Coordinates of C-alpha atoms and ligand atoms in Angstrom, one line a residue:
Chain A
M15 CA 25.5 6.1 -4.8
D16 CA 23.2 3.6 -5.5
L17 CA 19.6 3.2 -7.3
L18 CA 17.2 0.7 -5.6
F19 CA 14.3 0.2 -7.5
L20 CA 11.3 -0.5 -5.0
G21 CA 8.6 -0.8 -7.6
T22 CA 8.9 -1.3 -11.5
G23 CA 5.6 -2.0 -12.9
S24 CA 2.9 0.4 -14.1
G25 CA -0.8 1.7 -13.5
V26 CA -1.6 -1.5 -10.5
P27 CA 0.5 -3.7 -8.3
A28 CA 1.2 -7.0 -9.5
K29 CA 2.3 -9.9 -7.9
H30 CA 6.5 -9.3 -9.1
R31 CA 5.9 -6.1 -9.8
N32 CA 5.0 -3.2 -7.7
V33 CA 4.0 0.3 -8.3
S34 CA 6.3 3.1 -9.0
S35 CA 9.3 4.0 -6.3
I36 CA 13.1 4.4 -6.5
A37 CA 15.6 5.1 -3.6
L38 CA 18.8 7.2 -4.3
K39 CA 21.0 5.7 -1.8
L40 CA 23.3 8.6 -0.9
L41 CA 24.8 6.9 2.1
E42 CA 28.3 8.1 1.6
E43 CA 27.7 11.3 0.0
R44 CA 25.5 12.5 2.9
N45 CA 24.4 9.8 5.0
S46 CA 20.6 9.8 3.3
I47 CA 18.1 8.5 1.1
W48 CA 16.6 10.6 -2.0
M49 CA 13.0 8.6 -3.1
F50 CA 11.7 9.2 -6.3
D51 CA 8.1 8.3 -6.3
C52 CA 6.0 6.5 -3.6
G53 CA 3.2 4.1 -4.8
E54 CA 1.2 2.4 -2.7
A55 CA 3.0 -0.3 -0.6
T56 CA 6.6 1.4 -1.0
Q57 CA 6.7 0.9 3.2
H58 CA 6.3 -2.6 2.4
Q59 CA 9.0 -2.6 -0.2
I60 CA 11.2 -1.2 2.0
L61 CA 10.9 -3.9 4.6
N62 CA 12.8 -5.9 2.5
T63 CA 15.7 -3.7 2.0
T64 CA 18.1 -2.1 4.4
L65 CA 16.4 1.3 3.8
K66 CA 15.9 3.3 7.0
P67 CA 13.0 5.4 6.7
R68 CA 14.4 7.6 8.9
K69 CA 17.2 8.4 6.5
I70 CA 14.7 9.8 3.9
E71 CA 15.8 13.4 3.5
K72 CA 13.9 13.7 0.4
I73 CA 10.9 12.9 -1.7
F74 CA 10.9 13.6 -5.3
I75 CA 7.1 13.1 -7.1
T76 CA 7.0 13.2 -10.9
H77 CA 3.5 13.2 -11.4
M78 CA 0.1 13.0 -9.3
H79 CA -1.0 9.5 -10.6
G80 CA -2.3 7.1 -8.1
D81 CA 0.7 4.5 -8.9
H82 CA 3.0 6.9 -7.8
I83 CA 1.8 8.7 -4.8
F84 CA -0.7 6.5 -2.9
G85 CA 2.1 5.4 -0.6
L86 CA 3.2 8.5 0.5
P87 CA 0.8 9.0 3.3
G88 CA 1.5 5.6 5.2
L89 CA 5.3 6.2 4.5
L90 CA 5.3 9.3 6.1
S91 CA 3.4 7.8 9.0
S92 CA 5.9 4.9 9.4
R93 CA 8.6 7.2 9.4
A94 CA 7.3 9.0 12.4
F95 CA 6.4 5.6 14.2
Q96 CA 9.7 4.4 13.6
G97 CA 11.0 7.4 15.2
G98 CA 12.3 9.8 12.7
E99 CA 12.9 13.0 13.8
T100 CA 14.9 15.0 11.3
P101 CA 13.1 17.1 8.8
L102 CA 11.9 15.7 5.5
T103 CA 11.1 17.4 2.2
I104 CA 8.7 16.5 -0.6
Y105 CA 9.2 18.0 -4.0
G106 CA 6.3 17.8 -6.5
P107 CA 3.7 19.0 -8.9
K108 CA 1.2 21.5 -7.6
G109 CA -1.0 19.5 -5.6
I110 CA 1.1 17.5 -3.7
K111 CA 1.2 19.4 -0.5
Q112 CA -2.8 19.4 0.0
Y113 CA -3.0 15.6 -1.4
V114 CA -0.2 14.7 1.6
L115 CA -1.7 17.3 4.2
S116 CA -5.4 16.3 3.7
S117 CA -4.9 12.5 4.0
L118 CA -2.6 13.0 6.9
R119 CA -5.5 15.1 8.4
F120 CA -8.3 12.9 7.2
S121 CA -6.5 9.7 9.2
A122 CA -5.7 11.6 12.3
S123 CA -2.0 10.9 11.6
H124 CA 0.6 13.0 13.8
I125 CA 3.9 13.5 12.6
K126 CA 6.4 14.8 14.7
Y127 CA 9.2 15.9 12.1
P128 CA 8.9 19.0 9.9
I129 CA 7.7 18.4 6.5
H130 CA 8.4 20.5 3.8
F131 CA 7.1 21.0 0.5
I132 CA 8.5 22.7 -2.9
E133 CA 5.5 22.7 -5.5
F134 CA 6.5 23.0 -9.4
N135 CA 4.7 24.1 -12.2
E136 CA 7.3 25.1 -14.8
D137 CA 11.0 24.0 -15.5
G138 CA 13.8 25.3 -13.3
V139 CA 16.2 24.3 -10.3
I140 CA 14.4 23.2 -7.5
F141 CA 17.2 22.4 -5.1
E142 CA 20.9 23.2 -4.8
D143 CA 23.5 22.9 -2.4
D144 CA 27.1 22.4 -2.3
Q145 CA 26.8 18.8 -3.4
F146 CA 23.8 18.2 -5.5
K147 CA 21.6 20.6 -8.0
V148 CA 18.5 19.2 -9.1
S149 CA 16.1 20.7 -11.9
V150 CA 13.0 19.6 -13.6
K151 CA 11.4 19.6 -16.9
K152 CA 8.1 19.0 -18.2
L153 CA 7.1 16.1 -19.8
K154 CA 4.2 14.5 -22.0
H155 CA 1.7 12.5 -20.2
G156 CA -1.8 14.1 -20.2
I157 CA -1.3 15.2 -16.5
P158 CA 1.5 17.4 -15.8
S159 CA 4.6 15.1 -15.3
Y160 CA 7.9 16.0 -14.8
G161 CA 11.7 14.8 -15.1
F162 CA 14.3 15.5 -12.6
R163 CA 18.1 15.8 -13.7
I164 CA 20.6 15.5 -10.5
E165 CA 23.8 16.8 -10.9
E166 CA 26.6 16.1 -8.5
S167 CA 29.1 19.0 -7.8
N168 CA 32.6 17.9 -9.0
H169 CA 34.7 16.3 -6.4
E170 CA 37.9 18.5 -6.2
G171 CA 41.0 16.5 -6.2
T172 CA 42.6 15.8 -3.1
L173 CA 46.5 16.0 -2.1
L174 CA 49.1 13.5 -3.3
A175 CA 50.6 12.9 0.1
E176 CA 52.8 10.0 -1.0
D177 CA 54.5 12.0 -3.6
L178 CA 55.0 14.6 -0.5
R179 CA 56.1 12.3 1.8
A180 CA 58.4 10.9 -0.9
L181 CA 59.9 14.7 -1.2
G182 CA 60.7 15.1 2.4
V183 CA 57.4 16.9 3.5
P184 CA 56.8 16.1 6.7
F185 CA 53.3 15.4 8.2
G186 CA 50.9 18.5 9.7
P187 CA 50.4 21.7 9.1
L188 CA 52.6 22.2 5.9
F189 CA 50.1 19.6 4.3
G190 CA 47.1 22.1 5.5
K191 CA 49.1 25.0 3.7
L192 CA 49.6 23.0 0.3
K193 CA 46.3 21.7 0.4
Q194 CA 44.9 25.2 0.2
G195 CA 47.0 25.6 -2.7
G196 CA 50.2 27.5 -0.7
T197 CA 53.6 27.3 -1.5
I198 CA 56.2 26.1 1.3
T199 CA 60.3 26.3 1.4
L200 CA 61.7 22.7 2.6
E201 CA 64.5 22.8 4.8
D202 CA 66.9 22.3 1.8
G203 CA 65.5 25.2 0.2
T204 CA 63.0 23.0 -2.4
V205 CA 60.1 25.2 -3.0
I206 CA 56.9 23.3 -3.0
N207 CA 53.7 24.9 -5.1
G208 CA 50.5 23.0 -3.3
K209 CA 48.8 23.5 -6.7
D210 CA 51.0 21.0 -8.4
F211 CA 50.2 18.2 -5.9
I212 CA 46.6 18.0 -6.4
G213 CA 45.0 15.5 -7.8
P214 CA 42.8 15.6 -11.0
T215 CA 39.1 17.0 -10.0
Q216 CA 36.4 14.3 -10.5
K217 CA 33.4 14.8 -12.4
G218 CA 30.3 14.6 -10.5
R219 CA 27.5 12.3 -11.5
I220 CA 24.5 13.2 -13.6
V221 CA 21.3 11.2 -12.8
T222 CA 18.1 11.5 -14.6
I223 CA 14.8 10.1 -13.7
L224 CA 12.0 10.8 -15.8
G225 CA 8.0 10.6 -14.9
D226 CA 5.5 8.6 -17.3
T227 CA 5.6 10.3 -20.8
L228 CA 5.8 10.4 -23.9
K229 CA 9.0 10.7 -26.0
T230 CA 9.9 14.3 -25.8
V231 CA 12.8 16.4 -26.7
N232 CA 12.8 17.4 -22.7
S233 CA 13.6 13.8 -22.1
V234 CA 17.0 14.5 -24.0
E235 CA 17.6 18.0 -22.5
L236 CA 16.9 16.5 -18.9
A237 CA 19.1 13.3 -19.6
K238 CA 22.1 14.7 -21.5
D239 CA 25.7 13.1 -21.0
A240 CA 23.9 11.6 -17.7
D241 CA 25.6 8.3 -16.1
V242 CA 22.3 6.8 -15.6
L243 CA 19.1 7.3 -17.2
V244 CA 15.9 6.2 -15.7
H245 CA 13.1 6.0 -18.4
E246 CA 9.9 4.4 -18.3
S247 CA 9.0 1.7 -20.7
T248 CA 5.5 0.8 -20.0
F249 CA 5.1 -1.0 -23.8
N250 CA 7.3 -3.0 -26.1
H251 CA 7.8 -1.7 -29.7
N252 CA 5.0 -3.8 -31.3
D253 CA 2.5 -1.9 -29.0
V254 CA 3.7 1.7 -30.1
K255 CA 0.0 2.5 -30.6
L256 CA -1.3 1.4 -27.4
A257 CA 1.6 3.4 -25.7
T258 CA 0.6 6.5 -27.6
S259 CA -3.0 6.2 -26.8
Y260 CA -2.1 5.8 -23.2
N261 CA 0.7 8.7 -22.9
H262 CA 3.4 5.9 -22.1
S263 CA 6.8 5.3 -24.0
T264 CA 8.2 2.2 -25.4
N265 CA 11.3 0.7 -24.9
V266 CA 12.5 1.9 -28.2
Q267 CA 11.4 5.1 -27.8
A268 CA 13.4 5.4 -24.4
A269 CA 16.4 3.9 -26.2
E270 CA 16.3 6.8 -28.6
V271 CA 16.3 9.0 -25.9
A272 CA 19.3 7.4 -24.3
K273 CA 21.2 7.6 -27.6
E274 CA 20.3 11.2 -28.4
A275 CA 21.2 12.3 -25.0
K276 CA 24.2 10.2 -25.3
V277 CA 24.1 8.7 -21.7
R278 CA 26.2 6.0 -20.0
M279 CA 23.5 3.5 -19.2
L280 CA 19.7 3.2 -19.8
L281 CA 17.4 1.6 -16.8
L282 CA 14.0 0.8 -18.1
T283 CA 11.1 0.5 -15.3
H284 CA 7.5 0.8 -15.3
I285 CA 6.7 -2.3 -17.4
S286 CA 3.3 -3.3 -18.1
A287 CA 2.1 -6.3 -16.2
R288 CA 1.0 -8.0 -19.6
Y289 CA 4.4 -9.0 -20.5
L290 CA 5.6 -12.3 -19.2
A291 CA 9.2 -13.1 -18.2
K292 CA 10.2 -14.0 -22.0
D293 CA 8.5 -10.9 -23.1
V294 CA 10.6 -8.7 -21.1
Q295 CA 13.7 -10.2 -21.8
A296 CA 12.9 -9.6 -25.4
L297 CA 11.6 -5.8 -24.9
Q298 CA 15.0 -5.4 -23.4
N299 CA 17.2 -7.0 -26.5
E300 CA 15.0 -4.8 -28.6
A301 CA 15.9 -1.6 -26.8
R302 CA 19.5 -2.8 -27.1
E303 CA 19.5 -2.7 -30.6
V304 CA 18.9 0.8 -30.4
F305 CA 21.0 1.8 -27.1
K306 CA 23.6 -0.9 -26.4
N307 CA 23.7 -0.1 -22.2
T308 CA 20.1 -1.0 -21.3
C309 CA 18.9 -2.8 -18.6
V310 CA 15.3 -3.6 -17.8
M311 CA 14.5 -3.4 -14.0
H312 CA 13.0 -5.8 -11.5
D313 CA 11.9 -5.1 -7.9
L314 CA 14.7 -4.7 -5.3
K315 CA 17.1 -4.2 -7.8
E316 CA 19.8 -2.2 -7.1
V317 CA 22.4 -0.3 -9.3
N318 CA 25.8 1.0 -8.5
I319 CA 26.8 4.6 -10.0
P320 CA 30.4 5.0 -9.6
L321 CA 32.6 7.9 -9.7
E322 CA 34.8 8.1 -13.2
R323 CA 37.7 7.5 -11.1
K324 CA 39.7 8.9 -14.1
G325 CA 38.8 12.3 -13.3
V326 CA 37.2 14.8 -15.8
E327 CA 38.3 13.8 -19.5
N328 CA 36.8 16.7 -21.8
Chain B
M15 CA -20.0 -17.2 4.4
D16 CA -16.4 -17.2 5.2
L17 CA -14.0 -14.3 7.0
L18 CA -10.7 -14.0 5.2
F19 CA -8.1 -12.1 7.2
L20 CA -5.9 -9.8 4.7
G21 CA -4.3 -7.8 7.2
T22 CA -3.7 -8.9 11.1
G23 CA -1.0 -6.4 12.0
S24 CA -1.3 -3.0 13.8
G25 CA -0.6 0.6 13.5
V26 CA 2.4 0.0 10.8
P27 CA 2.8 -3.1 8.3
A28 CA 5.2 -6.0 9.4
K29 CA 6.7 -8.5 7.1
H30 CA 4.3 -11.1 8.3
R31 CA 1.5 -9.0 9.3
N32 CA 0.0 -6.2 7.3
V33 CA -2.2 -3.5 8.7
S34 CA -6.2 -4.1 8.8
S35 CA -8.3 -5.6 6.4
I36 CA -10.9 -8.4 6.3
A37 CA -13.3 -10.0 3.6
L38 CA -16.6 -11.3 4.7
K39 CA -17.0 -13.6 1.7
L40 CA -20.4 -13.7 0.8
L41 CA -20.0 -15.9 -2.6
E42 CA -23.2 -18.3 -2.0
E43 CA -25.5 -15.7 0.1
R44 CA -25.2 -12.9 -2.7
N45 CA -22.3 -13.7 -5.2
S46 CA -20.4 -11.0 -3.7
I47 CA -17.6 -9.6 -0.8
W48 CA -18.1 -7.4 2.1
M49 CA -14.6 -5.6 3.1
F50 CA -14.2 -4.2 6.5
D51 CA -11.1 -1.9 6.7
C52 CA -8.7 -1.4 4.2
G53 CA -5.2 -0.7 5.4
E54 CA -2.4 0.0 2.5
A55 CA -1.5 -2.7 0.3
T56 CA -4.8 -4.6 0.9
Q57 CA -5.3 -4.8 -3.3
H58 CA -2.0 -6.6 -2.9
Q59 CA -2.9 -8.9 -0.4
I60 CA -5.6 -9.5 -2.4
L61 CA -3.3 -10.8 -5.2
N62 CA -2.5 -13.5 -2.6
T63 CA -6.4 -14.6 -2.9
T64 CA -9.1 -15.8 -5.4
L65 CA -10.8 -12.7 -4.4
K66 CA -12.3 -10.5 -7.3
P67 CA -12.1 -6.8 -6.8
R68 CA -14.7 -6.2 -9.0
K69 CA -17.0 -8.6 -6.7
I70 CA -16.5 -6.5 -3.6
E71 CA -20.1 -4.9 -2.9
K72 CA -19.3 -2.8 0.1
I73 CA -16.6 -1.7 2.2
F74 CA -17.0 -0.8 6.0
I75 CA -14.8 1.0 7.8
T76 CA -14.5 0.9 11.3
H77 CA -12.4 4.3 12.2
M78 CA -10.2 6.7 10.1
H79 CA -6.7 5.6 11.2
G80 CA -4.7 5.6 8.3
D81 CA -3.8 1.8 9.0
H82 CA -7.1 1.3 8.5
I83 CA -8.0 3.5 5.0
F84 CA -4.7 4.4 3.3
G85 CA -5.5 1.2 1.1
L86 CA -8.8 2.5 0.0
P87 CA -7.9 4.7 -2.9
G88 CA -5.6 2.2 -4.7
L89 CA -8.5 -0.6 -4.1
L90 CA -10.9 1.5 -5.6
S91 CA -8.3 2.4 -9.0
S92 CA -7.3 -0.9 -9.7
R93 CA -11.0 -2.4 -9.3
A94 CA -12.0 0.1 -12.1
F95 CA -8.8 -0.9 -13.8
Q96 CA -9.7 -4.3 -13.7
G97 CA -13.3 -3.8 -15.3
G98 CA -15.2 -3.4 -12.4
E99 CA -18.5 -1.7 -13.5
T100 CA -20.9 -2.5 -10.5
P101 CA -21.7 0.2 -7.6
L102 CA -19.7 0.2 -4.4
T103 CA -20.9 1.2 -1.4
I104 CA -18.5 2.6 1.5
Y105 CA -19.8 2.8 5.0
G106 CA -17.7 4.8 7.3
P107 CA -17.5 7.1 9.9
K108 CA -18.2 11.4 8.9
G109 CA -14.9 12.3 6.9
I110 CA -14.8 9.2 4.8
K111 CA -16.2 10.5 1.7
Q112 CA -14.2 13.3 1.6
Y113 CA -11.0 11.8 1.9
V114 CA -12.0 9.1 -0.8
L115 CA -13.1 11.9 -3.2
S116 CA -10.2 14.2 -2.4
S117 CA -7.2 11.1 -2.9
L118 CA -9.2 10.3 -6.3
R119 CA -9.5 13.7 -7.3
F120 CA -5.7 14.7 -6.6
S121 CA -4.6 11.7 -8.3
A122 CA -6.8 12.3 -11.5
S123 CA -8.1 8.7 -10.8
H124 CA -11.1 8.1 -13.4
I125 CA -13.6 5.5 -11.5
K126 CA -16.1 4.3 -14.1
Y127 CA -18.6 2.6 -11.9
P128 CA -20.9 4.5 -9.2
I129 CA -19.3 4.5 -5.7
H130 CA -22.0 5.7 -2.9
F131 CA -21.1 6.7 0.7
I132 CA -23.4 6.2 3.8
E133 CA -21.4 8.3 6.6
F134 CA -22.7 7.9 9.9
N135 CA -21.8 9.0 13.5
E136 CA -24.0 7.7 15.7
D137 CA -25.8 4.3 16.6
G138 CA -28.1 2.5 14.3
V139 CA -29.0 0.4 11.4
I140 CA -26.8 1.3 8.6
F141 CA -28.0 -1.3 5.7
E142 CA -30.7 -3.5 5.9
D143 CA -32.4 -5.6 3.0
D144 CA -34.3 -9.3 2.8
Q145 CA -30.8 -10.9 3.4
F146 CA -28.9 -8.8 5.8
K147 CA -29.2 -5.9 8.7
V148 CA -26.0 -4.3 9.5
S149 CA -25.9 -1.8 12.7
V150 CA -23.2 0.1 14.2
K151 CA -22.5 1.2 17.7
K152 CA -19.5 3.6 19.1
L153 CA -16.4 2.2 20.7
K154 CA -14.0 3.9 22.8
H155 CA -10.7 4.9 21.0
G156 CA -9.8 8.5 21.0
I157 CA -11.1 9.1 17.7
P158 CA -14.8 8.3 16.6
S159 CA -14.2 4.3 16.1
Y160 CA -17.1 1.9 15.5
G161 CA -18.5 -1.7 15.5
F162 CA -20.5 -3.8 12.9
R163 CA -23.0 -6.2 13.6
I164 CA -23.9 -8.1 11.1
E165 CA -27.3 -10.1 11.2
E166 CA -28.2 -12.6 8.6
S167 CA -32.2 -13.1 8.1
N168 CA -33.4 -16.5 9.1
H169 CA -33.3 -19.5 6.3
E170 CA -37.1 -20.2 6.3
G171 CA -37.7 -24.4 6.2
T172 CA -37.4 -25.9 2.6
L173 CA -40.0 -28.4 1.3
L174 CA -39.4 -31.8 2.7
A175 CA -39.8 -33.4 -0.9
E176 CA -38.4 -37.0 0.3
D177 CA -41.5 -37.1 2.4
L178 CA -43.5 -35.9 0.0
R179 CA -42.9 -38.2 -2.6
A180 CA -43.0 -40.9 -0.4
L181 CA -46.8 -40.4 0.1
G182 CA -47.2 -40.4 -3.5
V183 CA -47.1 -36.6 -4.3
P184 CA -46.0 -36.6 -8.1
F185 CA -43.3 -33.6 -9.1
G186 CA -45.3 -30.5 -10.7
P187 CA -47.6 -28.0 -9.7
L188 CA -48.8 -29.5 -6.6
F189 CA -45.4 -28.9 -5.1
G190 CA -45.2 -25.7 -5.7
K191 CA -48.6 -25.2 -4.0
L192 CA -47.5 -27.0 -0.8
K193 CA -44.5 -24.6 -0.8
Q194 CA -46.7 -21.7 -0.2
G195 CA -48.3 -23.6 2.6
G196 CA -51.3 -24.4 0.4
T197 CA -53.8 -27.8 1.1
I198 CA -53.9 -30.3 -1.5
T199 CA -56.4 -33.9 -2.0
L200 CA -54.7 -37.0 -3.3
E201 CA -56.5 -39.2 -5.9
D202 CA -56.6 -41.7 -2.5
G203 CA -58.6 -38.9 -0.8
T204 CA -55.3 -38.0 1.6
V205 CA -55.3 -34.2 2.6
I206 CA -52.0 -32.8 2.8
N207 CA -51.3 -29.6 4.4
G208 CA -48.0 -27.7 3.2
K209 CA -47.1 -26.2 6.7
D210 CA -46.8 -29.8 7.8
F211 CA -44.0 -30.9 5.4
I212 CA -41.6 -27.9 5.4
G213 CA -38.6 -28.3 7.5
P214 CA -37.3 -26.1 10.3
T215 CA -36.2 -22.6 9.9
Q216 CA -32.6 -22.0 10.1
K217 CA -31.2 -19.5 12.0
G218 CA -29.2 -16.7 10.5
R219 CA -25.7 -16.0 11.2
I220 CA -24.6 -12.8 13.5
V221 CA -20.9 -11.5 12.7
T222 CA -19.6 -8.7 14.8
I223 CA -16.6 -7.5 13.4
L224 CA -15.2 -4.4 16.0
G225 CA -13.2 -1.4 15.3
D226 CA -9.8 -0.7 17.7
T227 CA -11.4 0.0 21.2
L228 CA -10.6 0.1 24.5
K229 CA -13.1 -2.2 26.5
T230 CA -16.6 -0.7 26.6
V231 CA -20.3 -2.1 27.1
N232 CA -21.3 -1.5 23.3
S233 CA -19.0 -4.1 22.1
V234 CA -20.9 -6.8 24.3
E235 CA -24.2 -5.4 23.0
L236 CA -22.8 -5.5 19.3
A237 CA -21.4 -9.1 19.9
K238 CA -24.4 -10.3 21.7
D239 CA -25.1 -14.5 20.7
A240 CA -23.1 -13.9 17.9
D241 CA -21.4 -16.5 15.6
V242 CA -18.1 -14.8 15.4
L243 CA -16.7 -11.8 17.3
V244 CA -13.8 -10.3 15.5
H245 CA -11.8 -7.8 18.1
E246 CA -8.3 -6.3 18.1
S247 CA -5.8 -7.7 20.8
T248 CA -2.9 -5.2 20.2
F249 CA -1.4 -6.3 23.4
N250 CA -1.1 -8.8 25.9
H251 CA -2.3 -8.7 29.2
N252 CA 1.1 -7.9 31.0
D253 CA 1.1 -4.9 28.9
V254 CA -2.6 -3.9 29.6
K255 CA -1.4 -0.4 30.8
L256 CA 0.3 0.4 27.5
A257 CA -3.2 -0.8 25.8
T258 CA -5.1 1.3 27.7
S259 CA -2.4 4.4 27.3
Y260 CA -3.0 3.8 23.6
N261 CA -7.2 3.7 23.6
H262 CA -6.7 -0.2 22.7
S263 CA -7.6 -3.8 24.3
T264 CA -5.5 -6.8 25.0
N265 CA -6.4 -10.5 24.9
V266 CA -7.6 -11.1 28.0
Q267 CA -10.4 -7.9 27.4
A268 CA -11.2 -9.5 24.3
A269 CA -11.5 -12.6 26.0
E270 CA -14.2 -11.0 28.6
V271 CA -16.2 -9.3 25.8
A272 CA -16.9 -12.7 24.0
K273 CA -17.4 -14.7 27.4
E274 CA -20.1 -11.6 28.5
A275 CA -21.9 -11.5 25.3
K276 CA -21.9 -15.6 24.8
V277 CA -20.6 -15.7 21.0
R278 CA -19.5 -19.1 19.4
M279 CA -16.0 -17.9 18.3
L280 CA -13.6 -15.6 19.2
L281 CA -11.3 -14.3 16.6
L282 CA -8.1 -11.8 17.5
T283 CA -6.6 -9.6 15.2
H284 CA -4.5 -6.2 15.3
I285 CA -1.8 -7.5 16.9
S286 CA 1.3 -5.6 17.8
A287 CA 4.5 -6.5 16.1
R288 CA 6.4 -6.4 19.2
Y289 CA 5.1 -9.9 19.8
L290 CA 7.1 -12.8 18.1
A291 CA 5.7 -15.9 17.3
K292 CA 5.9 -17.7 20.5
D293 CA 4.3 -14.7 22.4
V294 CA 1.6 -15.0 20.0
Q295 CA 1.1 -18.2 20.7
A296 CA 1.3 -17.5 24.7
L297 CA -1.2 -14.5 24.1
Q298 CA -3.8 -16.9 22.5
N299 CA -3.4 -19.4 25.3
E300 CA -4.1 -16.7 28.1
A301 CA -7.1 -15.5 26.2
R302 CA -8.3 -19.1 26.0
E303 CA -8.4 -19.0 30.0
V304 CA -10.7 -16.7 29.8
F305 CA -12.8 -17.9 26.7
K306 CA -12.2 -21.1 25.3
N307 CA -12.9 -20.5 21.3
T308 CA -10.2 -18.1 21.1
C309 CA -7.9 -18.1 17.5
V310 CA -5.4 -15.8 16.9
M311 CA -5.7 -15.0 13.3
H312 CA -2.6 -14.6 10.8
D313 CA -2.5 -12.6 7.5
L314 CA -4.7 -14.6 4.7
K315 CA -6.2 -17.1 7.5
E316 CA -10.0 -18.1 6.1
V317 CA -12.6 -18.8 8.8
N318 CA -15.6 -20.5 7.6
I319 CA -19.0 -19.4 9.3
P320 CA -21.4 -22.7 9.0
L321 CA -25.2 -22.3 9.2
E322 CA -26.4 -23.9 12.4
R323 CA -28.1 -26.6 10.8
K324 CA -30.0 -27.6 13.3
G325 CA -32.4 -24.7 13.0
V326 CA -33.5 -22.5 15.5
E327 CA -33.2 -23.6 18.9
N328 CA -34.4 -21.2 21.7
Ligands
ZN408 ZN1 1.3 8.2 -14.8
ZN409 ZN1 -6.8 2.8 15.2

């Protein structure tokens, strides 16, 4: 599980920061990619990565501002052009379906794969299967803007095969029985309970990706105990008035949310083009004074989200 | 007057060829820029040029395929963001207005400058002022696709000031009178007729920019005697069947049009990503066997279109 930042700028594209898009790579987990937002030229950024558009399974849209959606029609068309045939689901605020369908209709685009739409206009769970649950809450940004909390199911412990072999359990059907929690008796009379030979459950990961927003309590709730929080940081602390007037957050506000939510790692994105490289460094340092494990993202930066190998702690 | 190619690829963006867009730079003529088509990430390409979005006065759309229009909403938004306040007119096939307005509405984009729309669905003149006339004719491309013929008015000859000074005409109001074709009498009795001291009229330039098309007679009519013909060349001669089945032209067909229309210069664009650098070289050579003055364009290539300084010849 990795987050690949395709665009980390705000509002309009700049030479070194494109408008918003993030890929959540779930290649090991489900051989697919989930995208979050899709600003113009997201498909161009993808050309500089190993991402395969046909592997995109879901696209989540935080809000309808142009710098978060104008890349959708092109990406969907190119996915078809490049032989994508599997269905794709788009989750977004009310309006996303009509926007996409009308863009495709006006441009006479023929998409051969099915596109499903899940529109939401209130807080709740928008997707759930055995592996993942995705829920949304509304943020504060002038127009409806949402944050996503992606919760991975716990990974059940695996059979401690080496321990069993040491006890003389032969490979084969007995292993299967033990794995299902059954009990077996060896030739020497030893009774072995499968439940005693299952490794610890590994806690599923939590990834929180927020849309553009002012500081708000829903951000903290979405990010509670997350492994990673992706938060906008359009402005630095000095420009807090500007941030508020534009319905955006500062680096320090993002760090405060991370701290209150007790996340493991804070990744800042949606950085205003007004800041030069040294300003961005300062912006990061300033946030770290509030929440230590903070990093400002740049375009094409990839961040791994490891499983907590030690298992469930609390 | 210069043509700046912003995107020279076909269908989908490739690493070294973006989807279609061309800027006609009319900086000396009217301190403005006219755009032809606006594929996704046209505004990103502009970041690599000296073009100022606020100077874009008109955008002409050849047809509604996504690779020719998906960059419009973003470019229009960014033009507003960057302080563009002057009106802008968009010319395009029926549907362009609703496409643009719905994209801007869905994305809650606030554009402060006026956008005018001129939609067409038949051949005719779509713009005319003292300086330029633009007319369209329908091409053949499955969906309505048009070509543009941009005709510059002739440049009237200027007063031959040095000749007049040699005859002893003093600078001042007399020059003005001569310029308007009046007659003056010098102190020594010499009579001078202004009409005899006007340099030759310089012929206005003709630029023809075609949308995607099969070979068709309207292409030749639009390009008649043009200084420059911009023609798609999605495929090479060997792939003519493919070209026809996709409603596109080959390099050789484009060259035939150039030859029949007796243009001065043929610029090929909309090149399929299937061709590698050496194939593109071969594609150019093959076209040159039919029409010598042919060049394949690449992204960010700029071509000057000079005035024929010798004046009207025929
Ligand atoms: Zn926004
Ligand atoms: Zn086309």
